[in-house]
Amino acid sequence: MKQLTRAFIVIAALSLVLYIAIDRLNSSQGYSGGNTLTIYNWGDYIDPELVDKFEEETGIKVIYQTFDSNEAMLTKIQQGGTTFDIAVPSEYAISKMKDEKLVIPLDHSKLPNLKNIDQRFMDLSFDPGNKYSIPYFWGTVGIVYNPELLGGKEITSWDDLWNPDMKNKILLADGAREVMGMGLNSLGYSLNDTEEAHLQEAKAKLNRLTPNVKAIVGDEIKMLLANEEAAAGVVWSGDASEIMAENENLDYVVPEEGSNLWFDNMVIPKTAANPEAAHQFINFMLDPETAAQNAEYVGYSTPNKEALAILPEEISGDERFYPDAETTEKLEVYDNLGKKMLAHYNELFLEFKMHRK
Ligand code: N2P
């Protein structure tokens, strides 16, 4: 009897230890008792209905957080203390995350829908073999403008923004690479230029744009331009498409001096608590119907060729948002310029912002 009691006490103690250990593990991984997926994405970058649909289909609960620049996203993940299962960086940020071992390799056997992605968007230099990242959206940087507010004038070049009659009429997206890239491109330099003299020249030129800049803003840029609060805005292409769907007076141009071609891909950060659910989510987003619904909702260009085939012709046939390979070849993709140079770009952008105050 004594022996039986002792055995019972040992089993009870072991169960308690096991229970506490599992509970600790769950809470350190951010589980709220069930199966959870934490997504870190750009603002306004998914149809919320699709998040609901994913939750319903899989029973996985989604926690959703947003960022509005690669730099903000990188800082947050670098700092640690987060358990993001999915993030959606652009190419140069993916390359940086790979260098810093902030992402984990993907298991392609769990992504059968990957076959739907157009080969043109696969195996790009920032991630050979798509070992770490899967295409989500792609696009350009350009100028959305309102000819009616500009006396019927057309905009074709970056330099048009420096025209004195653009005084207080321009909004800029709040991105270091985008704004520095515009300064460099407008001078005929590459948006990946690292020569100090060129960077200083670009910043001096940006400072001269100050009187024309009404504000440097995040996602509210769409609402402000659609409401005709400004005559022109430097934006990502998909934002332009959304603005133009709201207000048909507006047009979008990729400036003739050249601009940026970007790719936003889904990755699994190394801090992920639920890589299994992350793979499920990536595969879900690669489904043609899902990708088409998402592209139609957010206005960005899908790299999913099966999704493109089911989108209405007025979307898939619009060359401003689906430029052909020949046009995109003339554009530049941001290089990962290395930690020091990227920090320098950020610093110069910040100085430009301070110059406005
Ligand atoms: C979405 C912004 C997309 C960013 N609001 C382009 N990399």
Coordinates of C-alpha atoms and ligand atoms in Angstrom, one line a residue:
M1 CA 0.0 0.0 0.0
K2 CA 2.8 2.3 1.0
Q3 CA 4.5 1.6 -2.3
L4 CA 1.3 2.3 -4.2
T5 CA 1.0 5.7 -2.5
R6 CA 4.6 6.5 -3.3
A7 CA 4.1 5.6 -7.0
F8 CA 0.9 7.7 -7.1
I9 CA 2.8 10.7 -5.6
V10 CA 5.6 10.3 -8.1
I11 CA 3.2 10.1 -11.1
A12 CA 1.2 13.1 -9.8
A13 CA 4.5 15.1 -9.4
L14 CA 5.7 14.2 -12.9
S15 CA 2.4 15.1 -14.5
L16 CA 2.5 18.5 -12.8
V17 CA 6.1 19.1 -14.0
L18 CA 5.0 18.1 -17.5
Y19 CA 1.9 20.3 -17.4
I20 CA 3.9 23.3 -16.2
A21 CA 6.6 22.7 -18.9
I22 CA 4.0 22.5 -21.7
D23 CA 2.2 25.6 -20.4
R24 CA 5.5 27.5 -20.3
L25 CA 6.4 26.4 -23.9
N26 CA 3.0 27.5 -25.2
S27 CA 3.0 30.9 -23.6
S28 CA 6.6 31.6 -24.6
Q29 CA 5.6 30.8 -28.2
G30 CA 2.6 33.2 -28.0
Y31 CA 0.0 30.4 -28.2
S32 CA -3.2 31.3 -26.5
G33 CA -3.9 27.7 -25.9
G34 CA -4.6 26.9 -29.5
N35 CA -3.0 27.0 -32.9
T36 CA -2.0 30.6 -33.7
L37 CA -0.3 32.3 -36.6
T38 CA 1.2 35.8 -36.2
I39 CA 1.5 37.8 -39.5
Y40 CA 3.6 40.9 -39.9
N41 CA 2.7 42.6 -43.2
W42 CA 2.6 46.0 -44.9
G43 CA -0.5 48.1 -44.1
D44 CA -3.5 47.6 -46.4
Y45 CA -1.8 44.6 -48.0
I46 CA -4.4 41.9 -47.7
D47 CA -8.2 41.4 -48.2
P48 CA -9.4 40.9 -44.5
E49 CA -11.9 38.4 -45.8
L50 CA -9.1 36.1 -46.8
V51 CA -7.7 36.2 -43.2
D52 CA -11.2 35.1 -42.0
K53 CA -11.3 32.4 -44.7
F54 CA -7.9 31.0 -43.7
E55 CA -9.0 30.9 -40.0
E56 CA -12.3 29.1 -40.9
E57 CA -10.6 26.6 -43.2
T58 CA -7.7 25.7 -40.9
G59 CA -8.9 26.5 -37.4
I60 CA -5.8 28.5 -36.9
K61 CA -6.2 31.9 -35.2
V62 CA -4.5 34.8 -37.0
I63 CA -2.9 37.7 -35.1
Y64 CA -2.2 40.4 -37.6
Q65 CA 0.3 43.3 -37.3
T66 CA 1.4 45.9 -39.9
F67 CA 4.4 48.0 -40.8
D68 CA 4.9 50.8 -43.4
S69 CA 8.6 50.4 -44.4
N70 CA 11.2 47.7 -44.7
E71 CA 13.3 49.6 -42.3
A72 CA 10.7 49.6 -39.6
M73 CA 10.0 45.9 -40.1
L74 CA 13.7 45.0 -40.0
T75 CA 14.3 47.0 -36.8
K76 CA 11.4 45.3 -35.0
I77 CA 12.5 41.8 -36.0
Q78 CA 16.2 42.5 -35.3
Q79 CA 15.3 43.7 -31.8
G80 CA 13.8 40.3 -31.0
G81 CA 11.0 39.7 -28.5
T82 CA 8.6 39.0 -31.4
T83 CA 7.1 35.7 -32.6
F84 CA 6.1 36.6 -36.1
D85 CA 5.5 33.5 -38.2
I86 CA 5.2 35.4 -41.5
A87 CA 6.7 38.7 -42.7
V88 CA 6.6 40.3 -46.1
P89 CA 9.9 42.1 -46.8
S90 CA 11.1 43.5 -50.2
E91 CA 14.1 42.0 -52.0
Y92 CA 17.0 43.9 -50.5
A93 CA 15.5 43.4 -47.0
I94 CA 15.2 39.7 -47.7
S95 CA 18.9 39.6 -48.7
K96 CA 19.7 41.4 -45.4
M97 CA 17.6 39.1 -43.4
K98 CA 19.3 36.1 -44.9
D99 CA 22.8 37.6 -44.1
E100 CA 21.7 38.2 -40.5
K101 CA 20.1 34.7 -40.3
L102 CA 16.7 36.2 -39.4
V103 CA 14.8 33.8 -41.7
I104 CA 14.4 30.0 -41.9
P105 CA 14.6 27.9 -45.0
L106 CA 11.2 26.9 -46.5
D107 CA 9.9 23.4 -47.1
H108 CA 8.8 23.5 -50.7
S109 CA 7.0 20.1 -50.3
K110 CA 4.5 21.9 -48.2
L111 CA 3.9 24.5 -50.9
P112 CA 2.2 22.6 -53.8
N113 CA 0.6 25.8 -55.0
L114 CA 4.0 27.3 -55.8
K115 CA 3.6 26.0 -59.3
N116 CA 1.1 28.9 -59.9
I117 CA 3.8 31.5 -59.7
D118 CA 5.1 32.9 -63.0
Q119 CA 8.7 31.8 -63.5
R120 CA 9.6 35.4 -64.2
F121 CA 9.3 36.1 -60.4
M122 CA 11.1 32.9 -59.2
D123 CA 14.8 32.3 -58.6
L124 CA 15.7 36.0 -58.5
S125 CA 19.2 37.1 -57.4
F126 CA 18.2 38.1 -53.8
D127 CA 17.0 34.5 -53.1
P128 CA 18.3 31.8 -55.6
G129 CA 16.0 28.8 -55.6
N130 CA 13.5 30.7 -53.4
K131 CA 15.0 28.9 -50.5
Y132 CA 13.7 31.6 -48.1
S133 CA 11.0 33.6 -49.8
I134 CA 7.9 33.2 -51.9
P135 CA 6.5 36.0 -54.2
Y136 CA 3.5 37.9 -52.8
F137 CA 3.2 41.2 -54.8
W138 CA 5.4 43.2 -57.1
G139 CA 5.4 46.6 -58.7
T140 CA 7.2 49.9 -59.4
V141 CA 7.6 53.3 -57.8
G142 CA 6.2 56.2 -59.6
I143 CA 4.1 59.4 -59.5
V144 CA 0.4 59.5 -59.2
Y145 CA -0.9 62.9 -60.3
N146 CA -4.0 64.9 -60.9
P147 CA -3.8 66.7 -64.3
E148 CA -6.9 68.8 -63.4
L149 CA -5.0 70.3 -60.4
L150 CA -2.0 71.0 -62.6
G151 CA -3.8 73.0 -65.2
G152 CA -3.9 69.9 -67.5
K153 CA -0.2 69.4 -67.4
E154 CA 1.2 65.9 -67.8
I155 CA 4.0 64.5 -65.6
T156 CA 6.7 62.4 -67.3
S157 CA 9.8 62.8 -65.2
W158 CA 11.1 63.1 -61.7
D159 CA 12.4 66.5 -62.5
D160 CA 8.8 67.7 -63.1
L161 CA 8.3 67.5 -59.3
W162 CA 11.0 70.3 -58.9
N163 CA 9.0 72.7 -61.0
P164 CA 8.2 75.9 -58.9
D165 CA 4.6 75.6 -59.8
M166 CA 4.4 72.4 -57.8
K167 CA 4.8 74.4 -54.6
N168 CA 3.2 72.6 -51.6
K169 CA 1.5 70.2 -54.0
I170 CA 3.4 66.9 -53.5
L171 CA 3.1 64.0 -51.1
L172 CA 5.9 61.5 -50.6
A173 CA 5.8 57.9 -49.3
D174 CA 7.7 57.6 -46.1
G175 CA 10.5 55.3 -47.4
A176 CA 14.3 55.9 -47.3
R177 CA 15.1 53.9 -50.4
E178 CA 12.2 55.4 -52.4
V179 CA 12.9 59.0 -51.7
M180 CA 16.7 58.7 -51.9
G181 CA 16.2 56.6 -55.1
M182 CA 14.1 59.4 -56.6
G183 CA 16.8 62.0 -55.8
L184 CA 19.5 59.8 -57.3
N185 CA 17.5 58.8 -60.4
S186 CA 16.5 62.4 -61.1
L187 CA 20.3 63.2 -61.3
G188 CA 20.8 60.3 -63.7
Y189 CA 22.5 58.1 -61.0
S190 CA 21.6 54.6 -60.1
L191 CA 19.2 54.1 -57.1
N192 CA 21.9 51.8 -55.7
D193 CA 24.7 54.4 -56.0
T194 CA 27.1 54.3 -53.0
E195 CA 29.4 57.1 -54.0
E196 CA 29.4 59.7 -51.3
A197 CA 29.6 62.7 -53.6
H198 CA 26.5 61.4 -55.5
L199 CA 24.6 60.7 -52.3
Q200 CA 25.3 64.3 -51.0
E201 CA 24.3 65.7 -54.4
A202 CA 21.0 63.7 -54.2
K203 CA 20.3 65.0 -50.7
A204 CA 21.1 68.6 -51.7
K205 CA 18.7 68.2 -54.6
L206 CA 16.0 66.7 -52.3
N207 CA 16.4 69.6 -49.9
R208 CA 15.6 71.9 -52.9
L209 CA 12.3 69.9 -53.3
T210 CA 11.3 70.9 -49.8
P211 CA 9.0 73.9 -50.7
N212 CA 7.0 71.6 -53.0
V213 CA 6.5 68.9 -50.5
K214 CA 3.3 69.1 -48.6
A215 CA 3.9 66.0 -46.4
I216 CA 5.8 62.7 -46.1
V217 CA 3.2 60.2 -45.1
G218 CA 2.3 56.5 -44.7
D219 CA -0.8 54.7 -46.0
E220 CA -2.9 57.8 -45.6
I221 CA -1.3 59.0 -48.8
K222 CA -4.0 57.2 -50.7
M223 CA -6.9 58.9 -49.0
L224 CA -5.2 62.3 -49.3
L225 CA -4.5 62.0 -53.0
A226 CA -8.0 60.5 -53.8
N227 CA -9.5 63.4 -51.9
E228 CA -7.5 65.8 -54.0
E229 CA -5.6 67.2 -51.0
A230 CA -2.5 67.2 -53.1
A231 CA -1.8 67.2 -56.9
A232 CA 0.9 64.6 -57.0
G233 CA 2.4 61.8 -54.9
V234 CA 5.4 59.5 -55.1
V235 CA 3.9 56.1 -54.4
W236 CA 4.2 52.4 -55.0
S237 CA 2.2 51.3 -58.1
G238 CA -0.5 49.4 -56.3
D239 CA -1.3 52.3 -54.1
A240 CA -1.7 54.3 -57.3
S241 CA -4.0 51.8 -58.7
E242 CA -6.2 51.9 -55.6
I243 CA -6.2 55.7 -55.6
M244 CA -7.2 55.8 -59.2
A245 CA -10.0 53.3 -58.6
E246 CA -11.3 56.0 -56.0
N247 CA -10.8 59.0 -58.2
E248 CA -10.6 58.6 -62.0
N249 CA -9.1 62.1 -62.5
L250 CA -5.7 60.7 -61.5
D251 CA -3.0 59.0 -63.6
Y252 CA 0.2 57.1 -62.8
V253 CA 3.6 57.4 -64.5
V254 CA 6.9 55.7 -64.0
P255 CA 9.3 58.6 -64.6
E256 CA 11.5 58.5 -67.7
E257 CA 14.8 58.8 -65.9
G258 CA 14.2 55.4 -64.4
S259 CA 12.8 54.0 -61.2
N260 CA 12.5 51.1 -58.9
L261 CA 11.1 47.6 -59.6
W262 CA 10.4 45.8 -56.4
F263 CA 9.3 42.4 -55.2
D264 CA 7.6 41.7 -51.9
N265 CA 7.9 38.1 -50.8
M266 CA 6.6 36.1 -47.8
V267 CA 9.3 34.7 -45.4
I268 CA 9.3 32.8 -42.2
P269 CA 11.3 34.8 -39.6
K270 CA 13.6 32.6 -37.4
T271 CA 11.5 33.7 -34.4
A272 CA 8.5 31.9 -35.8
A273 CA 6.5 30.0 -33.2
N274 CA 4.4 28.1 -35.7
P275 CA 6.3 27.3 -38.9
E276 CA 3.8 24.6 -39.8
A277 CA 0.9 27.1 -39.9
A278 CA 3.2 29.6 -41.7
H279 CA 3.7 27.1 -44.6
Q280 CA -0.1 26.5 -44.6
F281 CA -0.7 30.2 -44.9
I282 CA 1.9 30.7 -47.7
N283 CA 0.3 27.8 -49.7
F284 CA -3.2 29.3 -49.1
M285 CA -2.0 32.7 -50.5
L286 CA -0.6 30.9 -53.6
D287 CA -4.0 29.5 -54.5
P288 CA -5.1 31.2 -57.8
E289 CA -8.6 32.2 -56.5
T290 CA -7.2 33.6 -53.3
A291 CA -4.3 35.5 -55.0
A292 CA -6.8 37.0 -57.6
Q293 CA -9.2 38.1 -54.8
N294 CA -6.3 39.6 -52.9
A295 CA -4.9 41.4 -56.0
E296 CA -8.3 42.8 -56.8
Y297 CA -8.8 44.0 -53.3
V298 CA -5.4 45.7 -52.6
G299 CA -4.7 46.9 -56.1
Y300 CA -1.2 45.5 -56.3
S301 CA 0.2 43.3 -59.1
T302 CA 0.2 39.6 -58.6
P303 CA 3.1 37.3 -59.6
N304 CA 0.6 34.4 -59.7
K305 CA 0.0 33.6 -63.4
E306 CA -3.0 31.5 -62.7
A307 CA -4.5 34.3 -60.7
L308 CA -3.7 36.8 -63.4
A309 CA -5.6 34.6 -65.9
I310 CA -8.8 35.0 -63.9
L311 CA -8.5 38.7 -63.1
P312 CA -10.7 41.0 -65.2
E313 CA -8.9 42.3 -68.4
E314 CA -9.2 45.9 -67.2
I315 CA -6.8 44.9 -64.4
S316 CA -4.5 42.4 -66.0
G317 CA -4.3 44.4 -69.3
D318 CA -3.3 47.7 -67.6
E319 CA 0.3 48.2 -68.6
R320 CA 0.8 50.9 -66.0
F321 CA 0.5 48.1 -63.3
Y322 CA 1.4 45.1 -65.4
P323 CA 4.4 46.4 -67.4
D324 CA 5.9 43.9 -69.7
A325 CA 9.3 42.3 -69.2
E326 CA 10.9 44.7 -71.7
T327 CA 9.8 47.8 -69.7
T328 CA 10.7 46.3 -66.3
E329 CA 14.2 45.4 -67.6
K330 CA 14.9 49.2 -67.8
L331 CA 14.0 49.6 -64.1
E332 CA 16.4 48.9 -61.2
V333 CA 15.8 46.5 -58.3
Y334 CA 17.2 47.7 -54.9
D335 CA 20.5 46.0 -54.0
N336 CA 21.3 45.1 -50.5
L337 CA 23.9 47.8 -50.0
G338 CA 25.1 46.3 -46.7
K339 CA 24.4 47.3 -43.2
K340 CA 26.6 50.5 -43.2
M341 CA 25.4 51.9 -46.5
L342 CA 21.7 51.2 -45.7
A343 CA 22.1 53.0 -42.4
H344 CA 23.7 55.9 -44.3
Y345 CA 20.7 56.0 -46.7
N346 CA 18.4 56.1 -43.7
E347 CA 20.4 58.9 -42.1
L348 CA 20.4 61.0 -45.3
F349 CA 16.6 60.5 -45.6
L350 CA 16.2 61.6 -42.0
E351 CA 18.3 64.7 -42.5
F352 CA 16.1 65.5 -45.5
K353 CA 13.0 65.1 -43.3
M354 CA 14.5 67.3 -40.6
H355 CA 15.4 69.9 -43.2
R356 CA 11.7 70.3 -43.8
K357 CA 11.0 71.3 -40.2
Ligands
N2P1 C1 1.4 48.5 -49.2 C2 2.8 49.0 -49.5 C3 3.5 48.1 -50.5 C4 4.9 48.3 -50.4 N1 0.7 49.5 -48.5 C5 5.7 48.0 -51.6 N2 6.9 47.4 -51.2

